[in-house]
Coordinates of C-alpha atoms and ligand atoms in Angstrom, one line a residue:
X1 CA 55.7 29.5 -39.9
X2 CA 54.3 31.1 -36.7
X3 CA 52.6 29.0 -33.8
X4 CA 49.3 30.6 -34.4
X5 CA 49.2 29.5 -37.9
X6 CA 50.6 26.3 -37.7
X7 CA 48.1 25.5 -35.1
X8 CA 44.7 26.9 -37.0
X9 CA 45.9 25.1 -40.0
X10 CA 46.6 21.8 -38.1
X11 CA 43.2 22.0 -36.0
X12 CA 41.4 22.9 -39.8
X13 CA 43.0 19.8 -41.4
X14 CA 41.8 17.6 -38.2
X15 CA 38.5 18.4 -38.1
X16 CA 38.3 18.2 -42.1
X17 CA 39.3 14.8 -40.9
X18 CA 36.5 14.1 -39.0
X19 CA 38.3 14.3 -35.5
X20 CA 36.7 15.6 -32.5
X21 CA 39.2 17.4 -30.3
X22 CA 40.4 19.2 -33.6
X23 CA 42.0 22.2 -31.9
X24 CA 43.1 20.5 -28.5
X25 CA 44.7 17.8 -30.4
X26 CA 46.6 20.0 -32.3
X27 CA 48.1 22.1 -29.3
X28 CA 49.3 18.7 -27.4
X29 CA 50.8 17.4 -30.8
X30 CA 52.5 20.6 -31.0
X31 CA 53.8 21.6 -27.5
X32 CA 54.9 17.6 -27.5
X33 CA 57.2 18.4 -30.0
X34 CA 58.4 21.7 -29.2
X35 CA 59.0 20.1 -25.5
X36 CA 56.9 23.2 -24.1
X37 CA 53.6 23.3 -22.4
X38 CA 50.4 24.2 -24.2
X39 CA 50.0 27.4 -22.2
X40 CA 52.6 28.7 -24.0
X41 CA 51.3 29.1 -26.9
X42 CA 48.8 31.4 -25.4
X43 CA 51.6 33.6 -24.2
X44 CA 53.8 33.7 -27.2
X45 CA 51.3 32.9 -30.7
X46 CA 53.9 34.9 -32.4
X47 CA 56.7 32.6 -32.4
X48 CA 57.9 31.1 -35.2
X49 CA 58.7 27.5 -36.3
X50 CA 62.2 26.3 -37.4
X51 CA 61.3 24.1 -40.9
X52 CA 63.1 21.0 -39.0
X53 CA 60.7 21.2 -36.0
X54 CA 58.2 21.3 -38.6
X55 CA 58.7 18.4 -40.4
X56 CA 58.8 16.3 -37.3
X57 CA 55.7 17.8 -36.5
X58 CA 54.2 17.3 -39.7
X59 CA 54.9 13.2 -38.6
X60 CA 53.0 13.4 -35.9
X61 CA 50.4 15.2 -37.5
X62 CA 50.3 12.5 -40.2
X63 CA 50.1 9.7 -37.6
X64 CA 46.9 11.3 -36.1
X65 CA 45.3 11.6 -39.3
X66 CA 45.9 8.1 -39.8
X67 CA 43.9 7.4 -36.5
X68 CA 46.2 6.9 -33.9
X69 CA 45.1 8.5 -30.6
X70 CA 47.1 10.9 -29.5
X71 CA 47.9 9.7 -26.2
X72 CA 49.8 6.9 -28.2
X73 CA 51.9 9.3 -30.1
X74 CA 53.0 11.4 -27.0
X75 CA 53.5 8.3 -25.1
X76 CA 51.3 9.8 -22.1
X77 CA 47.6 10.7 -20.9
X78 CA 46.1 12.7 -18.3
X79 CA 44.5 10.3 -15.5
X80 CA 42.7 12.0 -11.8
X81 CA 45.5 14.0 -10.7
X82 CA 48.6 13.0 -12.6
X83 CA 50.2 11.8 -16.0
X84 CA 50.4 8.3 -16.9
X85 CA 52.6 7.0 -19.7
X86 CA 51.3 5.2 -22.1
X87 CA 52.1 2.4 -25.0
X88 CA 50.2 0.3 -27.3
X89 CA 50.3 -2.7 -24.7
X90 CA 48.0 -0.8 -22.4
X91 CA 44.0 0.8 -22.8
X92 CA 44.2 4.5 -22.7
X93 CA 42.7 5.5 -19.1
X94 CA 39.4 7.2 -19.8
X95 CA 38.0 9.7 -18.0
X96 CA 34.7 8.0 -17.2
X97 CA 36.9 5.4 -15.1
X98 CA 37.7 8.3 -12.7
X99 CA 34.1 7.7 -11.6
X100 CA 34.9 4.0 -10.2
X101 CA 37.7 5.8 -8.5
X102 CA 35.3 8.1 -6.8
X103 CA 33.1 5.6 -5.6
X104 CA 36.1 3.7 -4.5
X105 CA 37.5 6.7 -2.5
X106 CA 33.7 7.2 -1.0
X107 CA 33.1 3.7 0.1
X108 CA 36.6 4.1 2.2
X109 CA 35.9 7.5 3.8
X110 CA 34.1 5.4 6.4
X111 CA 37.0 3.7 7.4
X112 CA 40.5 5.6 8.6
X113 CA 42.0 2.1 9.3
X114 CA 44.5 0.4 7.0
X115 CA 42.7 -1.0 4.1
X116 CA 43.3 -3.6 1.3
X117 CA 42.3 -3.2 -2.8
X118 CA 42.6 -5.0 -5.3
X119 CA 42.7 -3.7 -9.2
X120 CA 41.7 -6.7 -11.4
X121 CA 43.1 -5.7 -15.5
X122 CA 45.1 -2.8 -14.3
X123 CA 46.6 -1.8 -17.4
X124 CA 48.1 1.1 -17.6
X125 CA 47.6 0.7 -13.3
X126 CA 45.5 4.3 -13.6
X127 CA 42.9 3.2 -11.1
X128 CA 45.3 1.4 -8.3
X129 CA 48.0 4.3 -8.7
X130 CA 44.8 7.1 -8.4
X131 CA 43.7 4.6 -5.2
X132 CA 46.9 4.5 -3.9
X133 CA 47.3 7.8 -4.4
X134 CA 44.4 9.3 -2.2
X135 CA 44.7 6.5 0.1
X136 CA 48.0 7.1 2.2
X137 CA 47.2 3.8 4.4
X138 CA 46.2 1.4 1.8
X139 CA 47.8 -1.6 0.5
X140 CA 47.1 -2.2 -3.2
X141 CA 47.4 -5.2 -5.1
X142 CA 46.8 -4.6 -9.5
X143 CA 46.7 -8.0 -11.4
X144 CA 46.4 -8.5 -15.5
X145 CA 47.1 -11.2 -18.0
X146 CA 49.3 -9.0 -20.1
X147 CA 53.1 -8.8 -18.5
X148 CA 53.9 -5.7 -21.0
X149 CA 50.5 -4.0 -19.5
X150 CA 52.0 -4.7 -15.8
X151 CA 55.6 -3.3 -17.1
X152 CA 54.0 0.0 -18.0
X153 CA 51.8 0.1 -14.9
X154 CA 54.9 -0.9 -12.4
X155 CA 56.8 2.1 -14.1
X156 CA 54.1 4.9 -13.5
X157 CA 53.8 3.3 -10.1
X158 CA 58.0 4.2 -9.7
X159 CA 57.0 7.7 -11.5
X160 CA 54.6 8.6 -8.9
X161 CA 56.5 7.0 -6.1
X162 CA 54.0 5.0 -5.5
X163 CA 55.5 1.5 -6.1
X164 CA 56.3 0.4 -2.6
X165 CA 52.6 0.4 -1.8
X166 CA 51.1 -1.4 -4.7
X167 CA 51.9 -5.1 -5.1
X168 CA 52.0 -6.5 -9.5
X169 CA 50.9 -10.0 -10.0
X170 CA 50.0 -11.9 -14.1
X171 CA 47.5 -13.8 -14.2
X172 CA 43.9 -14.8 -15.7
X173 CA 41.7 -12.5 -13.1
X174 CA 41.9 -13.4 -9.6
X175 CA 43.8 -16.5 -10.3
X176 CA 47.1 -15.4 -9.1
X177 CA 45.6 -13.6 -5.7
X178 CA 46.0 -15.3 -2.5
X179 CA 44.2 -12.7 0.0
X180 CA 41.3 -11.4 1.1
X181 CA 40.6 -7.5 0.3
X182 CA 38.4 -5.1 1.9
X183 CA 37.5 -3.7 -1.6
X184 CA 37.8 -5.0 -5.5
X185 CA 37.8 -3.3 -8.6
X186 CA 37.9 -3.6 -12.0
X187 CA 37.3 -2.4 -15.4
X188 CA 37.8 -5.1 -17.5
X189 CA 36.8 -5.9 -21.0
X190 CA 33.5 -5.2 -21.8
X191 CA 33.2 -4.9 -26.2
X192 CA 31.1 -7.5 -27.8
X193 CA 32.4 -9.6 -30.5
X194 CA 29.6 -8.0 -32.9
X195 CA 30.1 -4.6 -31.2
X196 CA 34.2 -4.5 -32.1
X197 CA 34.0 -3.8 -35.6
X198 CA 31.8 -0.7 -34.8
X199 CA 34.6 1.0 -32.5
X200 CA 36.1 4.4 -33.6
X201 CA 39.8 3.3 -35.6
X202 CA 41.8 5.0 -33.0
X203 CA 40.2 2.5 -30.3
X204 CA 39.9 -1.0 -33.0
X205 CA 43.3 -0.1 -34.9
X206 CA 45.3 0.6 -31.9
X207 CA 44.3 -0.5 -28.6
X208 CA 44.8 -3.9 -27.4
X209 CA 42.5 -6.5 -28.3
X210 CA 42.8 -8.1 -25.1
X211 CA 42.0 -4.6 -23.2
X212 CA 38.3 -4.6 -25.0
X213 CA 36.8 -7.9 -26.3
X214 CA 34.6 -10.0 -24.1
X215 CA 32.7 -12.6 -25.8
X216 CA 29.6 -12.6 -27.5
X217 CA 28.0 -10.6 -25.4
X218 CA 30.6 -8.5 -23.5
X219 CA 29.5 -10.0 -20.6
X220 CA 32.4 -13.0 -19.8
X221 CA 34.5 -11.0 -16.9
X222 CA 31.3 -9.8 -15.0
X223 CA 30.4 -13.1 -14.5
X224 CA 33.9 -14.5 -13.5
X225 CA 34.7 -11.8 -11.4
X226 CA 31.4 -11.4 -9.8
X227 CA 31.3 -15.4 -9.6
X228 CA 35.2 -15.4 -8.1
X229 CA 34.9 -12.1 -5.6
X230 CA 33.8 -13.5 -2.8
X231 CA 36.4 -15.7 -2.3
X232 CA 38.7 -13.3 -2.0
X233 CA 36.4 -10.5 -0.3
X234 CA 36.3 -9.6 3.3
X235 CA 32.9 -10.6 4.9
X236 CA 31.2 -6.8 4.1
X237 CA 34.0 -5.9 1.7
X238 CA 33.0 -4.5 -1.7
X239 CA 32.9 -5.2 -5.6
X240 CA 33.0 -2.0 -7.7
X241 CA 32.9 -2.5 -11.7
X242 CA 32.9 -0.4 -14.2
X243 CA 30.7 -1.2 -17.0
X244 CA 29.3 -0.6 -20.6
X245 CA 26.7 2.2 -20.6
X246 CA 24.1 -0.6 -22.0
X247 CA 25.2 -3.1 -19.3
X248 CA 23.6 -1.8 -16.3
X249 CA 20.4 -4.5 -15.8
X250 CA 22.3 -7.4 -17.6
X251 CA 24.9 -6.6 -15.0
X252 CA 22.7 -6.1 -11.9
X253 CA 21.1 -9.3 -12.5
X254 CA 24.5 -11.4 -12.4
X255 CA 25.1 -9.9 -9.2
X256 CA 21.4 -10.5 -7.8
X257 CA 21.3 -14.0 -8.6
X258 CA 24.8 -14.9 -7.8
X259 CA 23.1 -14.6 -4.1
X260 CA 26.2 -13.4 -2.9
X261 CA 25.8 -9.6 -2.4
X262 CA 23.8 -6.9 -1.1
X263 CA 23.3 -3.7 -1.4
X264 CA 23.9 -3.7 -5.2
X265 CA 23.4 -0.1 -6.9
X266 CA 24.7 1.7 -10.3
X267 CA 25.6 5.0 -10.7
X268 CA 26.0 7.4 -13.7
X269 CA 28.8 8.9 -14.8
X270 CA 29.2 12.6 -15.9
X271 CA 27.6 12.1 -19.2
X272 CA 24.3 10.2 -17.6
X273 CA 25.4 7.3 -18.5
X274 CA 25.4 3.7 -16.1
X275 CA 29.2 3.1 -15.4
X276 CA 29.9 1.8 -12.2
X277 CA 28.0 -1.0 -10.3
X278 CA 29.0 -1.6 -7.2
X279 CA 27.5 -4.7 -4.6
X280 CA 28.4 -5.6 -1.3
X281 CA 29.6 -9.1 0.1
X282 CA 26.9 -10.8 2.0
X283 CA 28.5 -10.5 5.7
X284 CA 29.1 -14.3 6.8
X285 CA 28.4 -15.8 10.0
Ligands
SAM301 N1 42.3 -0.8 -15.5 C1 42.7 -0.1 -16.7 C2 41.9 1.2 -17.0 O1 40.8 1.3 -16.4 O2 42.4 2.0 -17.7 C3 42.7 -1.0 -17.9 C4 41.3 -1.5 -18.2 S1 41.2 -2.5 -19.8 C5 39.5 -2.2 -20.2 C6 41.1 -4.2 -19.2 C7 42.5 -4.8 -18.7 O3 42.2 -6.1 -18.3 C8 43.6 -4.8 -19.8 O4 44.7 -4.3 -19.2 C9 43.8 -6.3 -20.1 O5 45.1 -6.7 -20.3 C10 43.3 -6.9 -18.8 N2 42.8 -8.3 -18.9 C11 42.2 -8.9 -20.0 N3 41.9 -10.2 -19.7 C12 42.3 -10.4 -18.5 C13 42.3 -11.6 -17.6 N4 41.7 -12.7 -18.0 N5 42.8 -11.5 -16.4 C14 43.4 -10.3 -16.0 N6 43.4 -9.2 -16.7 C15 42.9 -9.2 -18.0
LIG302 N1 35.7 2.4 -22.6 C1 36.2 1.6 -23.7 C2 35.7 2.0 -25.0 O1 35.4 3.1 -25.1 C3 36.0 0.1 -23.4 C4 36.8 -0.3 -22.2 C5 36.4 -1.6 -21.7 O2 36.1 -2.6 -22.5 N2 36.5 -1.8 -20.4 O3 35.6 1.3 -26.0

């Protein structure tokens, strides 16, 4: 079989299968398998098939259909500049989480000095490695309760060569922290109980449980985090959090009456959507 038609056949069965990125899917499946990029098939659409590459295609092709994301069967995802891998034990980065990045990276263009950052639930580690990353002088610290999450994130950190700037540490938030940062992020659960049985299968089936669910009203972390920031906040520093597009006001009130922070604003992400609120420690003394 040639690349072209295994490909319009494979994007056809997708989206008879209800799945979005039909065509784009199909193409990462495929040059996956045949260890080639996806602009190759562009160049050559000609090329045939061998029927053993095929069948192990037809695998993967039969997992997706099944509902398994396709960053789980390739064992990586696209994150800011670079690719992460990926497992089960970790949340597949998502590209609205690049937007905490930005507001990260903007909040730090004011200062050239050395800074410190924390990354509370780094999972996979996609927004301390992107900090790290665009930060040459920064010191990161990434925390979560899952030690298989920080095993994945301390081997992208090695990928990337970023590792020797970017301190691991287990624990239940900032339980296992010791220091004081200029800046704190994090993107931590945010799924209500009622809300997790309504998740697509490829999120409810296969990503981790303890990556999404946040009490009955998905609102548990933001007020442990925002409650334990400050004590672990420069005087001035910042605390940037993503957040559920429905969250916004629930969220800007736990900030406002914690009495702790100023300057406390959301912003939208590329689809319109509230996704990062950000607040700023009330400067002491
Ligand atoms: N930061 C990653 C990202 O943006 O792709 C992962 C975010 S995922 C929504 C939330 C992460 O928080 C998961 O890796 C999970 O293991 C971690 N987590 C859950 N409960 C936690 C807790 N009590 N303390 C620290 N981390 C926790
Ligand atoms: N963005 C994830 C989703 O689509 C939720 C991630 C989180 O809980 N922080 O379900």
């Amino acid at each position: 079989m040639l690349i072209r038609d295994i490909l319009n056949e494979t994007a056809r069965n997708f989206t008879l299968a209800g799945i979005p990125s039909s065509r784009l899917d199909a193409e990462i499946l495929l040059s996956h398998c045949l260890g080639c990029e996806r602009l190759d098939f562009f160049k050559n659409p000609s090329l045939p098939v061998d029927e053993e590459m095929l069948a192990s295609f037809q695998k993967l092709v039969d997992r997706r259909l099944a509902g398994e994301p396709v960053a789980y069967i390739t064992g990586h995802k696209e994150f800011w500049s670079f690719t992460l891998e990926v497992s089960p034990d970790v949340l597949i980065p998502r590209p609205e989480t690049e937007l905490l990045v930005e507001e990260a990276l903007s909040l730090c263009r004011e200062t050239a000095a050395e800074i410190s950052i924390l990354d509370i639930g780094t999972g996979s580690g996609a927004i301390a490695l992107a900090l790290a990353y665009e930060m040459p002088f920064a010191r990161l610290t990434a925390t979560d309760i899952s030690s298989k999450a920080l095993a994945i994130a301390a081997k992208n950190a090695q990928n990337l060569h970023l590792d020797f700037r970017i301190e691991f540490l287990q624990g239940n938030l900032l339980e296992p922290v010791d220091d004081f940062f200029d800046i704190i992020v994090a993107n931590p659960p945010y799924i209500a109980e009622a809300e997790y049985g309504k998740l697509p299968v490829g999120v409810k089936d296969y990503e981790p449980l303890e990556a999404l669910l946040a009490g009955d009203d998905g609102l548990d972390f933001y007020r442990q985090i925002i409650a334990q920031a400050p004590g672990h906040l420069k005087s001035g520093g910042w605390l940037l959090v993503e957040i559920g597009a429905t969250q916004g006001a629930k969220i800007f009130n736990i900030f406002q009456t914690s009495g702790k922070y100023r300057n406390i604003s959301i912003s939208n992400d590329y689809a319109g959507l509230p996704r990062v609120v950000k607040a700023r420690r009330e400067i002491s003394g």
